Structures are given as structure tokens and as C-alpha cells.
XYZ file of C-alpha atoms in Angstrom:
688
model
C -17.138 17.597 41.122
C -20.226 19.277 42.516
C -22.871 22.049 41.728
C -23.111 25.506 43.172
C -26.308 27.213 43.935
C -28.184 29.672 46.099
C -27.968 29.614 49.716
C -30.181 26.741 51.036
C -31.047 25.608 47.635
C -34.470 23.842 47.162
C -34.252 20.050 47.404
C -36.540 19.463 44.363
C -35.088 17.817 41.358
C -37.890 19.167 39.333
C -36.747 22.828 39.950
C -35.668 24.724 36.784
C -32.126 25.793 36.405
C -32.215 29.565 36.543
C -28.642 30.377 37.291
C -25.297 29.905 35.416
C -23.298 27.631 37.610
C -19.507 26.493 37.681
C -18.392 23.276 39.119
C -15.018 22.116 40.637
C -13.709 19.075 41.937
C -10.831 20.197 43.964
C -8.619 20.400 41.195
C -8.021 23.355 39.091
C -9.903 24.237 36.144
C -9.611 27.085 33.581
C -12.608 28.821 32.056
C -11.942 27.991 28.379
C -12.395 29.980 25.165
C -15.815 29.592 24.094
C -18.597 30.351 22.258
C -20.297 31.075 25.647
C -18.130 34.039 25.705
C -20.017 35.394 22.662
C -23.366 33.996 24.131
C -23.874 31.259 21.579
C -26.110 28.245 22.531
C -26.851 25.300 20.340
C -27.708 26.495 16.901
C -31.368 27.779 16.901
C -31.625 27.893 20.586
C -32.203 31.174 22.431
C -30.680 30.793 25.902
C -28.084 28.423 27.573
C -26.621 27.463 31.079
C -23.399 25.606 31.462
C -23.116 23.575 34.653
C -19.727 22.095 34.860
C -16.307 21.982 33.489
C -13.528 19.621 33.561
C -10.561 19.991 35.541
C -8.374 21.078 32.802
C -10.944 23.652 31.580
C -11.214 21.705 28.297
C -14.635 20.592 28.280
C -17.846 22.400 29.430
C -21.362 20.929 29.655
C -24.772 22.324 30.424
C -28.307 22.851 29.135
C -29.388 24.890 25.766
C -32.921 26.130 25.208
C -34.873 26.305 22.243
C -37.920 28.852 21.806
C -39.885 25.988 23.183
C -37.550 25.871 26.555
C -37.294 22.160 26.037
C -33.865 21.711 27.380
C -31.065 20.108 25.392
C -28.096 18.663 27.034
C -24.732 19.751 25.345
C -21.032 19.804 25.498
C -18.413 22.128 24.380
C -14.668 21.545 23.847
C -12.247 24.271 23.824
C -12.129 26.202 20.575
C -15.076 24.171 18.978
C -18.699 24.503 18.574
C -21.221 23.533 21.015
C -22.445 20.004 20.601
C -25.744 18.561 21.593
C -25.502 15.317 23.599
C -27.597 12.345 22.407
C -30.525 11.376 24.556
C -31.422 7.653 25.647
C -34.075 5.986 23.534
C -37.285 7.851 24.130
C -35.658 10.860 25.769
C -37.375 14.106 24.795
C -35.289 16.734 27.010
C -32.213 16.828 29.187
C -29.483 18.482 30.965
C -25.763 17.744 31.464
C -24.968 18.709 35.166
C -21.384 17.417 35.835
C -18.229 15.912 34.120
C -15.288 13.900 35.392
C -11.884 15.421 36.127
C -10.536 14.472 32.490
C -13.623 15.351 30.700
C -14.355 11.900 29.296
C -17.646 11.029 31.465
C -20.412 13.266 31.746
C -23.526 12.966 33.859
C -27.009 14.570 34.253
C -30.594 13.871 33.476
C -33.064 13.106 30.585
C -36.927 13.172 30.455
C -37.900 10.106 28.705
C -40.504 10.943 29.386
C -39.712 10.432 33.056
C -36.749 11.978 34.366
C -33.635 9.649 34.480
C -29.876 9.969 35.563
C -27.855 9.718 32.336
C -24.076 8.986 31.904
C -22.530 9.976 28.677
C -19.261 8.600 27.324
C -17.853 8.088 23.871
C -20.127 5.188 23.323
C -23.085 7.504 23.797
C -25.860 8.113 26.235
C -26.592 5.434 29.005
C -29.756 5.517 31.283
C -28.773 4.653 34.739
C -32.197 3.809 35.613
C -33.876 4.059 38.936
C -33.911 1.949 42.217
C -37.065 0.008 43.300
C -39.728 2.163 44.541
C -38.914 5.240 42.622
C -40.050 6.950 39.500
C -37.380 9.315 38.930
C -33.602 9.814 39.062
C -31.074 12.469 38.643
C -27.255 12.431 38.602
C -25.785 15.576 40.159
C -22.109 14.778 40.585
C -19.388 12.645 39.694
C -15.995 11.949 41.408
C -12.735 13.361 39.864
C -11.711 9.893 38.776
C -15.137 9.087 37.235
C -15.677 6.004 39.213
C -18.627 7.007 41.376
C -21.657 9.006 40.490
C -24.236 10.609 43.061
C -27.492 11.969 42.908
C -31.171 11.742 43.820
C -33.878 9.594 43.477
C -37.417 10.648 43.716
C -41.169 9.426 43.406
C -44.199 10.424 45.008
C -43.286 12.028 48.390
C -39.948 9.840 48.563
C -36.563 11.539 47.815
C -33.356 9.653 48.418
C -29.643 9.988 47.724
C -27.970 7.508 45.654
C -24.621 6.302 44.699
C -23.782 4.538 41.268
C -20.731 2.543 40.459
C -20.218 0.178 37.543
C -20.053 -2.705 39.841
C -23.144 -1.883 41.939
C -25.621 0.227 39.723
C -27.651 2.571 41.373
C -27.683 2.353 45.329
C -30.392 3.922 47.255
C -28.407 5.297 50.286
C -31.317 5.679 52.307
C -31.977 8.417 54.884
C -30.657 9.526 58.395
C -32.908 8.476 61.335
C -35.633 10.997 61.798
C -35.492 12.462 58.532
C -37.694 11.536 55.334
C -35.659 12.955 52.509
C -32.059 13.085 51.172
C -30.275 14.267 48.196
C -26.726 14.180 47.399
C -24.629 17.186 46.319
C -20.934 16.456 46.254
C -18.340 13.476 46.197
C -14.852 13.184 47.240
C -11.946 12.695 44.737
C -12.077 8.920 45.012
C -15.847 8.633 45.446
C -15.497 7.069 48.961
C -17.492 10.297 50.800
C -20.691 11.704 49.786
C -22.334 14.903 51.134
C -25.695 16.398 50.685
C -28.575 17.515 52.776
C -31.338 15.485 54.675
C -34.681 17.060 55.578
C -37.938 16.454 57.502
C -40.242 19.284 56.907
C -38.500 22.583 57.681
C -35.783 20.820 59.527
C -32.844 20.223 57.096
C -29.368 19.034 58.017
C -26.040 18.368 56.143
C -24.847 15.163 56.132
C -21.666 13.195 55.379
C -22.160 9.392 54.273
C -19.560 6.550 53.821
C -19.891 3.011 53.457
C -18.666 2.721 57.125
C -20.673 5.242 58.851
C -23.606 5.466 56.774
C -25.382 8.605 57.473
C -23.738 11.061 59.761
C -25.930 14.338 60.200
C -23.744 17.358 60.983
C -26.061 19.635 62.904
C -26.781 23.334 62.540
C -25.260 26.570 63.834
C -28.074 26.707 66.187
C -30.971 27.128 63.638
C -33.295 24.809 61.923
C -31.238 24.020 58.754
C -27.815 23.351 57.145
C -26.672 22.618 53.629
C -23.605 20.720 52.386
C -22.055 22.459 49.427
C -18.724 20.490 49.081
C -16.383 18.312 50.557
C -12.646 18.379 50.499
C -10.662 16.193 48.269
C -9.776 13.612 51.087
C -13.341 13.541 52.172
C -12.658 14.741 55.974
C -13.901 18.351 55.857
C -17.652 19.272 54.849
C -18.262 22.881 53.842
C -21.610 24.811 53.320
C -24.173 27.163 54.781
C -26.230 26.975 57.977
C -28.615 29.082 59.790
C -27.689 30.044 63.268
C -30.301 30.889 66.271
C -31.325 34.023 64.445
C -32.100 32.504 61.289
C -28.998 33.904 59.575
C -27.082 31.746 56.883
C -23.595 31.548 57.562
C -20.560 29.752 56.169
C -19.498 26.725 58.154
C -16.721 24.172 58.194
C -17.165 20.636 59.746
C -14.692 17.907 60.569
C -15.002 14.954 63.021
C -13.002 16.774 65.765
C -14.567 20.254 65.952
C -17.769 19.733 64.440
C -19.593 22.206 62.740
C -18.016 25.638 63.197
C -18.960 28.993 61.692
C -16.474 30.689 59.654
C -17.898 34.002 60.492
C -18.318 36.819 57.918
C -16.416 39.702 56.377
C -16.766 43.109 58.607
C -19.544 45.020 57.834
C -22.888 44.367 56.018
C -25.646 41.909 57.095
C -23.412 39.158 58.555
C -24.561 36.349 55.952
C -22.415 34.129 53.744
C -22.037 30.728 52.403
C -18.880 28.367 52.043
C -18.655 26.823 48.559
C -15.518 24.520 48.471
C -12.442 23.338 50.272
C -9.015 22.569 49.349
C -7.822 18.710 49.300
C -7.139 18.788 53.107
C -9.921 21.465 54.044
C -7.311 23.879 55.269
C -8.304 26.392 52.781
C -12.189 27.436 52.221
C -13.722 29.825 49.936
C -17.148 31.159 49.388
C -19.146 34.437 49.636
C -19.944 36.742 52.455
C -21.498 40.381 52.938
C -19.389 43.022 53.950
C -19.357 46.683 54.202
C -18.791 46.905 50.640
C -21.514 44.470 49.654
C -21.481 40.827 48.831
C -17.854 39.696 48.505
C -15.629 36.699 47.915
C -13.701 35.326 50.856
C -10.657 33.254 51.564
C -10.459 31.461 54.897
C -7.463 29.540 56.373
C -7.285 28.279 60.187
C -4.304 30.529 60.800
C -6.139 33.929 59.530
C -9.696 33.159 59.505
C -11.945 34.816 57.035
C -10.587 37.450 54.881
C -11.569 39.644 51.829
C -10.164 37.843 48.798
C -9.596 41.134 46.828
C -7.621 42.574 49.846
C -5.520 39.566 50.030
C -4.540 39.874 46.291
C -4.112 43.662 46.435
C -1.718 43.335 49.333
C 0.371 40.890 47.156
C 0.670 43.490 44.429
C -2.352 42.588 41.925
C -3.790 45.677 40.687
C -7.629 45.392 40.953
C -8.774 48.893 40.238
C -12.275 48.757 39.206
C -12.928 45.052 39.781
C -14.941 43.736 42.515
C -14.996 40.109 43.449
C -18.405 38.628 44.346
C -18.146 35.061 44.913
C -15.278 32.436 45.145
C -16.860 29.302 43.823
C -14.029 26.773 43.896
C -10.532 26.090 44.888
C -7.798 23.566 43.689
C -6.100 20.949 45.876
C -3.442 23.074 47.603
C -5.634 26.169 47.935
C -3.354 28.309 45.513
C -6.038 28.650 42.575
C -9.536 30.177 43.161
C -12.304 30.490 40.801
C -15.313 32.826 41.269
C -17.298 35.666 39.773
C -17.061 39.487 39.695
C -19.866 41.942 40.716
C -19.922 42.573 36.842
C -20.977 39.115 36.264
C -17.551 37.856 34.655
C -15.586 34.852 36.152
C -12.252 34.865 37.093
C -9.356 32.434 37.866
C -6.851 33.940 40.684
C -3.377 32.625 42.107
C -2.719 33.325 45.556
C 0.313 31.766 47.357
C 1.186 30.139 44.115
C 4.783 29.821 42.951
C 3.950 31.673 39.855
C 3.152 34.653 41.901
C -0.110 36.277 42.655
C -2.515 37.029 39.835
C -6.196 37.311 38.606
C -7.467 37.095 35.142
C -11.149 37.510 34.265
C -13.098 35.455 31.835
C -12.157 36.057 28.456
C -8.883 37.593 29.128
C -6.624 34.448 28.657
C -9.169 33.011 26.200
C -8.952 35.963 24.110
C -5.174 36.149 24.202
C -4.966 32.485 23.263
C -7.134 33.303 20.253
C -4.716 36.171 19.260
C -1.713 33.548 19.445
C -3.752 31.190 17.130
C -3.702 34.005 14.561
C 0.099 33.463 13.840
C -0.740 30.542 11.496
C -3.370 32.588 9.671
C -0.859 35.428 9.212
C 1.705 32.845 7.731
C -0.944 31.482 5.445
C -1.994 34.986 4.124
C 1.656 35.999 3.496
C 2.189 32.918 1.673
C -0.780 33.151 -0.541
C -0.117 36.671 -1.147
C 3.400 35.923 -2.521
C 2.060 33.046 -4.692
C -0.579 35.246 -6.165
C 1.847 37.799 -6.986
C 4.120 35.368 -8.649
C 1.342 34.304 -10.880
C 1.012 37.887 -11.782
C 4.664 37.864 -12.754
C 4.232 34.752 -14.904
C 1.271 36.255 -16.743
C 2.367 39.606 -17.323
C 6.199 40.163 -17.235
C 7.778 39.834 -20.421
C 11.399 39.756 -21.871
C 12.544 41.827 -24.570
C 12.327 40.097 -27.894
C 15.889 39.661 -29.741
C 15.162 42.426 -32.249
C 14.219 44.502 -29.259
C 10.703 45.234 -30.277
C 8.464 46.610 -27.441
C 6.509 44.068 -25.544
C 2.624 44.576 -24.856
C 2.384 41.365 -22.712
C 1.188 39.421 -25.698
C 4.151 36.997 -26.181
C 7.358 37.202 -28.188
C 9.894 35.362 -30.134
C 13.274 33.930 -29.473
C 14.874 32.114 -26.581
C 16.051 34.208 -23.678
C 16.710 34.422 -20.204
C 16.531 37.481 -17.808
C 16.248 38.314 -14.098
C 13.246 39.564 -12.220
C 12.835 41.465 -8.973
C 9.465 41.803 -7.292
C 8.535 43.553 -3.919
C 5.196 43.723 -2.126
C 3.661 45.530 0.610
C 0.284 44.677 2.216
C -1.853 46.145 4.859
C -4.960 44.601 6.467
C -8.027 46.955 6.708
C -10.249 45.263 9.122
C -9.190 46.917 12.406
C -12.009 44.910 14.349
C -9.851 41.607 13.917
C -6.325 43.448 14.434
C -4.036 44.953 12.059
C -1.764 43.197 9.680
C 0.995 44.725 7.784
C 4.220 43.453 5.922
C 5.711 42.683 2.627
C 7.631 40.108 0.709
C 10.323 40.274 -2.059
C 11.403 37.806 -4.628
C 14.458 37.839 -6.851
C 15.033 35.244 -9.496
C 15.602 33.982 -13.155
C 12.906 34.137 -15.738
C 13.174 32.383 -19.331
C 10.979 31.939 -22.481
C 11.427 29.429 -25.090
C 10.441 29.612 -28.634
C 7.538 26.986 -28.044
C 5.619 29.580 -25.645
C 6.933 28.290 -22.224
C 7.973 30.633 -19.789
C 9.396 29.487 -16.602
C 10.892 30.989 -13.419
C 12.997 30.358 -10.318
C 13.396 32.687 -7.254
C 14.437 33.068 -3.704
C 11.754 34.772 -1.482
C 11.723 36.741 1.609
C 8.932 37.912 3.775
C 8.117 39.982 6.940
C 4.676 40.437 8.319
C 3.412 41.949 11.393
C -0.061 41.565 13.191
C -1.397 43.270 16.290
C -4.549 42.527 18.278
C -7.470 44.592 18.246
C -8.571 44.185 21.668
C -5.718 43.281 24.013
C -2.662 44.473 21.933
C -1.180 40.862 21.510
C 1.309 41.019 18.568
C 3.354 38.750 16.296
C 6.181 39.460 13.873
C 6.775 36.664 11.287
C 9.814 36.400 8.968
C 10.165 33.920 6.355
C 12.797 32.605 3.503
C 11.717 30.187 0.676
C 11.811 29.147 -2.900
C 9.535 29.567 -5.597
C 8.853 28.270 -8.990
C 6.474 29.253 -11.874
C 5.698 28.348 -15.394
C 3.382 29.716 -18.079
C 2.629 28.132 -21.207
C 0.759 29.993 -24.136
C -1.074 28.057 -26.952
C -0.696 30.223 -29.873
C -1.391 33.681 -28.802
C -4.678 33.087 -27.028
C -4.837 30.268 -24.329
C -2.461 30.203 -21.385
C -1.925 27.917 -18.312
C -0.170 29.337 -15.468
C 1.244 27.446 -12.518
C 3.072 28.577 -9.396
C 4.669 26.427 -6.447
C 6.205 28.005 -3.336
C 7.809 26.963 -0.022
C 8.732 29.054 2.972
C 10.409 28.604 6.235
C 9.206 31.041 8.839
C 10.196 32.189 12.244
C 7.865 34.101 14.341
C 8.060 36.319 17.680
C 4.788 36.104 19.576
C 3.849 38.740 22.252
C 0.546 37.467 24.041
C -0.593 40.251 26.351
C -3.645 40.053 28.915
C -4.948 41.860 31.822
C -3.614 40.566 35.315
C -6.310 42.276 37.311
C -6.262 45.790 35.969
C -2.588 45.727 34.772
C -1.294 44.439 31.458
C 1.249 41.474 31.205
C 3.082 40.156 28.437
C 4.092 36.445 27.713
C 6.479 36.169 24.965
C 7.498 33.097 22.881
C 9.337 32.006 19.589
C 8.321 29.425 16.962
C 9.292 28.104 13.634
C 6.966 27.354 10.906
C 6.557 26.364 7.177
C 4.403 27.298 4.267
C 3.453 25.462 1.230
C 1.465 26.841 -1.610
C 0.262 26.455 -5.095
C -1.615 28.291 -7.881
C -3.236 27.217 -11.139
C -4.832 29.557 -13.441
C -6.256 29.218 -17.146
C -6.482 32.366 -19.358
C -7.517 33.621 -22.758
C -6.411 36.598 -24.615
C -8.445 38.438 -26.771
C -6.879 41.192 -28.782
C -9.696 43.773 -29.405
C -7.374 45.993 -31.263
C -3.865 46.712 -31.714
C -3.522 48.697 -28.678
C -5.998 46.918 -26.464
C -6.096 43.467 -24.915
C -8.793 41.696 -22.598
C -7.906 38.555 -20.880
C -10.673 36.604 -18.438
C -9.214 33.786 -16.273
C -10.163 31.152 -13.874
C -7.957 30.078 -11.070
C -7.649 27.995 -7.973
C -5.179 28.785 -5.076
C -3.925 26.342 -2.086
C -1.812 27.387 0.805
C -1.069 26.125 4.274
C 1.089 27.509 7.085
C 1.880 25.425 10.073
C 3.806 26.442 13.342
C 5.710 24.404 15.809
C 4.716 24.020 19.586
C 6.442 26.669 21.987
C 6.940 27.671 25.528
C 6.521 31.242 26.771
C 8.367 33.142 29.142
C 7.513 36.243 31.390
C 3.924 36.688 32.799
C 2.183 35.144 35.812
C -0.025 33.141 33.366
C 2.545 31.950 30.717
C 2.347 28.531 29.308
C 3.042 26.110 26.468
C 1.305 26.926 23.005
C 0.591 23.639 20.802
C 1.060 23.145 17.088
C -1.185 25.369 14.859
C -2.167 25.559 11.351
C -4.264 27.381 8.745
C -5.179 26.147 5.320
C -6.392 28.785 2.598
C -8.376 27.301 -0.380
C -9.452 30.108 -3.038
C -11.318 29.745 -6.283
C -11.397 32.707 -8.276
C -12.649 34.272 -11.615
C -11.383 37.733 -13.126
C -10.586 39.476 -15.946
C -7.700 42.212 -16.775
C -7.434 44.794 -19.239
C -4.298 46.123 -20.994
C -4.201 49.243 -23.010
C -0.999 50.173 -24.973
C -0.248 54.074 -24.460
C 2.544 53.937 -26.591
C 5.861 51.824 -27.583
C 6.850 51.916 -23.948
C 3.987 52.179 -21.700
C 0.897 49.668 -21.217
C -1.747 50.456 -18.626
C -3.648 47.545 -16.979
C -6.742 47.383 -14.937
C -8.558 44.109 -13.535
C -11.406 42.801 -11.369
C -11.605 39.496 -9.478
C -14.075 37.620 -7.543
C -12.947 34.868 -5.051
C -14.637 32.450 -2.715
C -12.254 31.459 0.079
C -12.240 28.573 2.601
C -10.227 29.091 5.605
C -9.540 25.593 7.707
C -7.928 26.470 11.221
C -6.535 24.155 13.603
C -6.100 26.681 16.511
C -3.353 26.279 18.910
C -4.114 25.326 22.588
C -2.752 27.532 25.375
C -1.771 25.363 28.447
C -1.089 27.602 31.179
C 1.698 26.376 33.541
C 0.371 28.298 36.712
C -2.919 26.489 36.078
C -1.667 23.045 36.298
C -1.769 22.880 32.474
C -5.332 24.104 32.002
C -6.260 24.626 28.314
C -7.612 27.369 26.605
C -8.278 27.804 23.094
C -7.568 24.793 20.446
C -10.139 23.251 18.381
C -10.730 23.353 14.661
C -12.910 25.715 12.584
C -13.754 26.559 8.978
C -14.706 29.960 7.657
C -16.040 31.050 4.510
C -16.153 34.514 2.567
C -16.597 35.888 -0.797
C -14.288 38.940 -1.872
C -13.752 41.186 -4.538
C -10.458 42.785 -5.873
C -9.924 45.592 -8.111
C -6.361 46.618 -9.481
C -4.831 49.155 -11.299
C -1.263 48.923 -12.691
C 1.078 49.895 -15.509
C 4.075 48.201 -17.595
C 6.766 50.622 -18.370
C 9.689 49.860 -20.670
C 12.688 51.619 -19.412
C 15.134 50.565 -22.059
C 15.431 47.756 -24.726
C 15.833 44.890 -22.361
C 14.325 46.493 -18.971
C 10.667 46.519 -18.225
C 9.281 48.052 -14.850
C 5.958 46.952 -13.653
C 3.623 48.277 -10.921
C 0.104 47.556 -9.461
C -2.042 48.443 -6.539
C -4.917 46.386 -5.312
C -7.762 46.564 -2.903
C -9.753 43.637 -1.683
C -12.842 43.679 0.302
C -14.787 40.598 1.913
C -18.680 40.642 1.513
C -20.611 39.701 4.591
C -18.038 37.558 6.502
C -17.924 37.053 10.038
C -14.146 36.623 9.839
C -13.632 38.988 6.799
C -10.188 40.394 6.266
C -9.757 43.417 3.834
C -6.623 44.024 2.126
C -4.815 46.885 0.358
C -1.686 46.023 -1.441
C 0.940 47.463 -3.960
C 3.703 45.760 -5.660
C 6.590 46.555 -8.236
C 8.555 44.433 -10.454
C 11.276 44.725 -12.878
C 12.641 42.437 -15.432
C 15.924 42.597 -17.267
C 16.747 40.647 -20.401
C 20.114 39.024 -20.794
């Protein structure tokens, strides 16, 4: 993998990083879902740069800066938080600069206090040291297979490119004859070819190095300098930027047969540009060039020469209205996947000549839609917990008529009897910023009461909930069928313990929508899931008068929804969604009030305070057309405190039939992942 920078970048390893860069080792990567999208560095820091990404897009590395601007190396895994990388003993600052193809090896530098090349693995940070005669070292790139690390040694006026393997350690590559300085910028897939720049004063030239040929300088396009930006995966083609006789920087391609050849520039503009990356065999080259429309991304092939990349995509039917492509920064092995950035500063992934068809997504589109997909498990957990909550209400409040048909007030009764209950519930989420949730559930079952104060119930439950995304209109419909059981035991007429268990089988239709260019595409998938939930509550009944009852309670609730992996159909950027789950754990305290209006009607009101913990194991979207590049995923925990108020009534329709209804409103306080809910449900009990 290799770094990207300004045209004819400085060779000093002490220069501060000022631009966000992307890195590619001629294999596809996908920009992952990230806290970077939200602009979040390490906790307490004020700025960050990310310098490299693994081939599958799942690992990003870079540097994060606190108010002191002493850089900290970090890594970020899709869907998870940014994590500071450890520094070698004595290290006070550092930066992660590149990562292997599979994301398991990271390289960069630390200040300890002298700058040292560092390799990070699962075992921690390893100081790669220096070569004799040098004071500093910096690792700038690592081969796709992780076997070879390249970088620069420095000390005094000396600067040398180096290669590191486990067998050799750091090896000073020296410098080409007639030059005094060298630095390495990229390495081939297998680590056998290294490219970079050598210089003597104002004379700079790109070089290609192998263990057989040593340094081979590649010349210039007629001017005083050239810089190698990248090398093809097979190591035979070098690309970069060189000045011509008029000192104009131009993109070049070099191979051993043709030598250094200018790729030209797009029509119009100031006739400047830079080649940034090549396909595995060098037949496709991408970069940036001036044009009549400004600085634009280009795509070059031997057959067609240099072409405006936006025009190529539009000719294939991709709607790019309002989108301008400024840079092409990387390309995969077969030249069908390109990464770059727009003039608006967003990064993109583009398909051209790909089996999936042409397409382009900007940074955040697939990432955002992947996050929407991961909300399916949360929807299932929310639906399950609301049903469990309502069944607890049934167990607490629904009564059967006593054998002598005396009216009930919710205080208990005498005799052994069975009856049936029917419960219907509707819910609507109110937090539009996070999408809209609507739906309902129903339960039908048996309820019985023993003379000893035990109330039991068994039911069959059904659910249907829908969720729509606030930003990209992704949506899901979740249907469920399950079983539930509850019990309520009253000690005398005061203390009561209530427990509920429920199980639901879900099926879900998921519509993931995203922008392909300026047009909307939909990827569709179906999946199955399940929910298990339980609630336990302890209450005390205080009879304030013959007509008024006050009942405080404490409760705890647990619910977990999990959904299977599935494959999507439709859409250029469809893929496979991994398993996902959400667990909701809630502690609650509340009280309700009952007022007997007459022999048939009781009014109820209640208030409740909840503390909720949501543990999310988000799904990972592996996009098929992007060689399985991964988006989303990871785990996270959210906390919020919410309050619920309710208003309801019991009404005795007949001696043995009681109707119960209630409306509720829930508001989460000061939560980043808040969800507000309005709910209504109605129930009916019939004594046998």
C-alpha cells in the first residue's frame, strides 16, 4: 500500500501531515462506516487524519491530535470506536501510515523521542529500529501480503530508502549513483519491487528498485524532477508525476520497454496533472488532471488514452448531476473499481467496466444505508419489549369477575376461575431524526386466578412493525408470531410479584436504499429472526380509600432480538448482510393510580422512569461488486433515561366482561440515540 500526497511532495520525513490521504495496494477497498463520517477523532482530541485503509475497507489507520497537537496513532474498525495504538517504550507521539491488505499489520512512526519506524500487530507495538549511521526511521508503506515494509532512514543530511522483512530487519537500500538522498513511497503486492524518489539538490527522479537491478532511475519528461507515486501490483509499471521542459507537472507511466511516457492531460485548463495508481498489470492508470472544467479525475488506458472519468461513467448511464469528480486516487487489480474524491470533499467508490454494471457512491452512502439495515434488530427488540411490557400490564391490572359477580376494582377477588383475554397495541416512534417506527402487536390467550392469590396466563402473540430511514428512505417490515406466559402472585391484598416470558419468531423484508450517483437504487433482502424477553416487577398496593388506590412498583426488563445473515438482490452495490442483534435492558420505577368512578368504571393514570441500556451487534454489509468490501458492523452500547406517562380506564361491560384501554407517551432525555414513542393499547377479559 502507498501514500498519496501533493504533486511533487516534499521528501522530508519531518514534514507535518496536513491533508487527509487514502491508501490503496491495487486491491479494492471500501470507505467504511465510521466515526470519521461524523468527524470524531479519539476522545478528547480536536482533529484527525486517516492515512490508510485495508483492502476490505474494514480497518482505517491514521493520526489523531489533542489540543497540544502531539499526534497519537489510532486504528478504527468498521462500526467500532477509534482506538489509540500503543507506542513503543518511551514513545511520546506517533502516526499510523499504512496497513496490510487484511488489516492485521499496521506501520508508521513514533517519537521516542527520536522518530522510529513502528509495526503494530495483535502483539502490540514493535520498534523496527534504525540502520547503522542514521538517527531516524519512518515506515511509509507495506506490501499487500504484509511481508515487506518500506520507508525512509534519516540523520544529519543523509536520507535513505529502506526495506524491512522479518528475515533481514531494516536494510539500507542506499541511493542511485549521482544522487544524495532517497525515499520509498510504494511497494508491489509481493514486496519485490520498491519505488520512490532520489534527489540531488533540485534534481529529483523517480526510481524503481529490485534486489537484482538495484536502483534504476526513471528519468523525467524533460524537466528537473519526477516522483514515483505508485507501482502496479506486478511491479512492472511505475506511475507518478514529472515536470517537462517547461517545468509543468504531468502524469507519467513508465515501463522497461517504453520508458517514461506522458499520459497527457484532459482538454482545456492549465495542462497539469499527476498519476496516482495503476492496476495490477499497469494497463489502467488513474489520477488527477486540470481540464476546461477545473481539476478533474482521469481514467487512462492504452487503447483510449486519458479520459474524464465522470464523462465515462455518464456515458454508461450513471447519473452524476451535481457531482464533480476531482481526484482518482486508487484502482483495483483489474481496473474496474476506482476510489477518489469529489470537488465537495467527499470520497467515492466507482465501478467502471465491472460485471455489476457502472455505478458511483459517495462516502457515507453505502455506509449510511448499512447502518439503516442494522436497525432491523433494534426494531425487533423494541417490538418485543413493548409486547412484554403490555403483558405485564395485563397481569397487573386485568381481573376476572368474582363468582358472585361483584364488580372488580383491580384489587383482587375470590374464587377459582378461568377466562380469556385479548390485547391489541399500536406504537409510533416520534424521533424523526432517526427514522420512523410504526406498528402494533396483538395477543390472545387464557388467564386464570386461584384462591391463593396466583394469576397465570398463556397467550399467542402476533406483531407487525415497519421502520423507515430518515435520510435515505431505507425501510424494513418485520412480522412476528410467538408465545407468551405470565404470572402474578399477590401476598394478601398488598404485595405482588409479576413475571412475564415471551418468545417470537420474526421474518423481515429489508429495503436498503442509497444514491448511485444522483439516482436512487434499492437492494432488497429477506431474513428471519427471533426474540426472547422477560420482565419482573414488584408492586405494593395502598388503598387510600374505598375508591382510590395507589400502587408504586419496581421492575426490570430484558429483551434480545437477533436476525440471520442474508443476501440482497437488485442494485449495483448489493451484497451480503451478516447476523445482527440488539439487546435492551431496562430498570424502571413507577407508580399508578386507580380511581373507582362507579361500580363499572375505574380511571387509571401512571408515571414511570426508566434507565435503558442498548447493546448492539450491528450487521456488516459485504458488497459483492466491491470484492466483499465490508461496511458497518461492530458493537456498541447506548444509554438513555426516559419517562413515561399513561392514562387509561377499566370498564365493566357485563358481569363477566371487562374492557381496558390506555394511552402512553415516552420521552428519552438527553440521549444521542433517543427514541420517543406514543402508544395505545386496548384489552378485553371474559370470564368463563
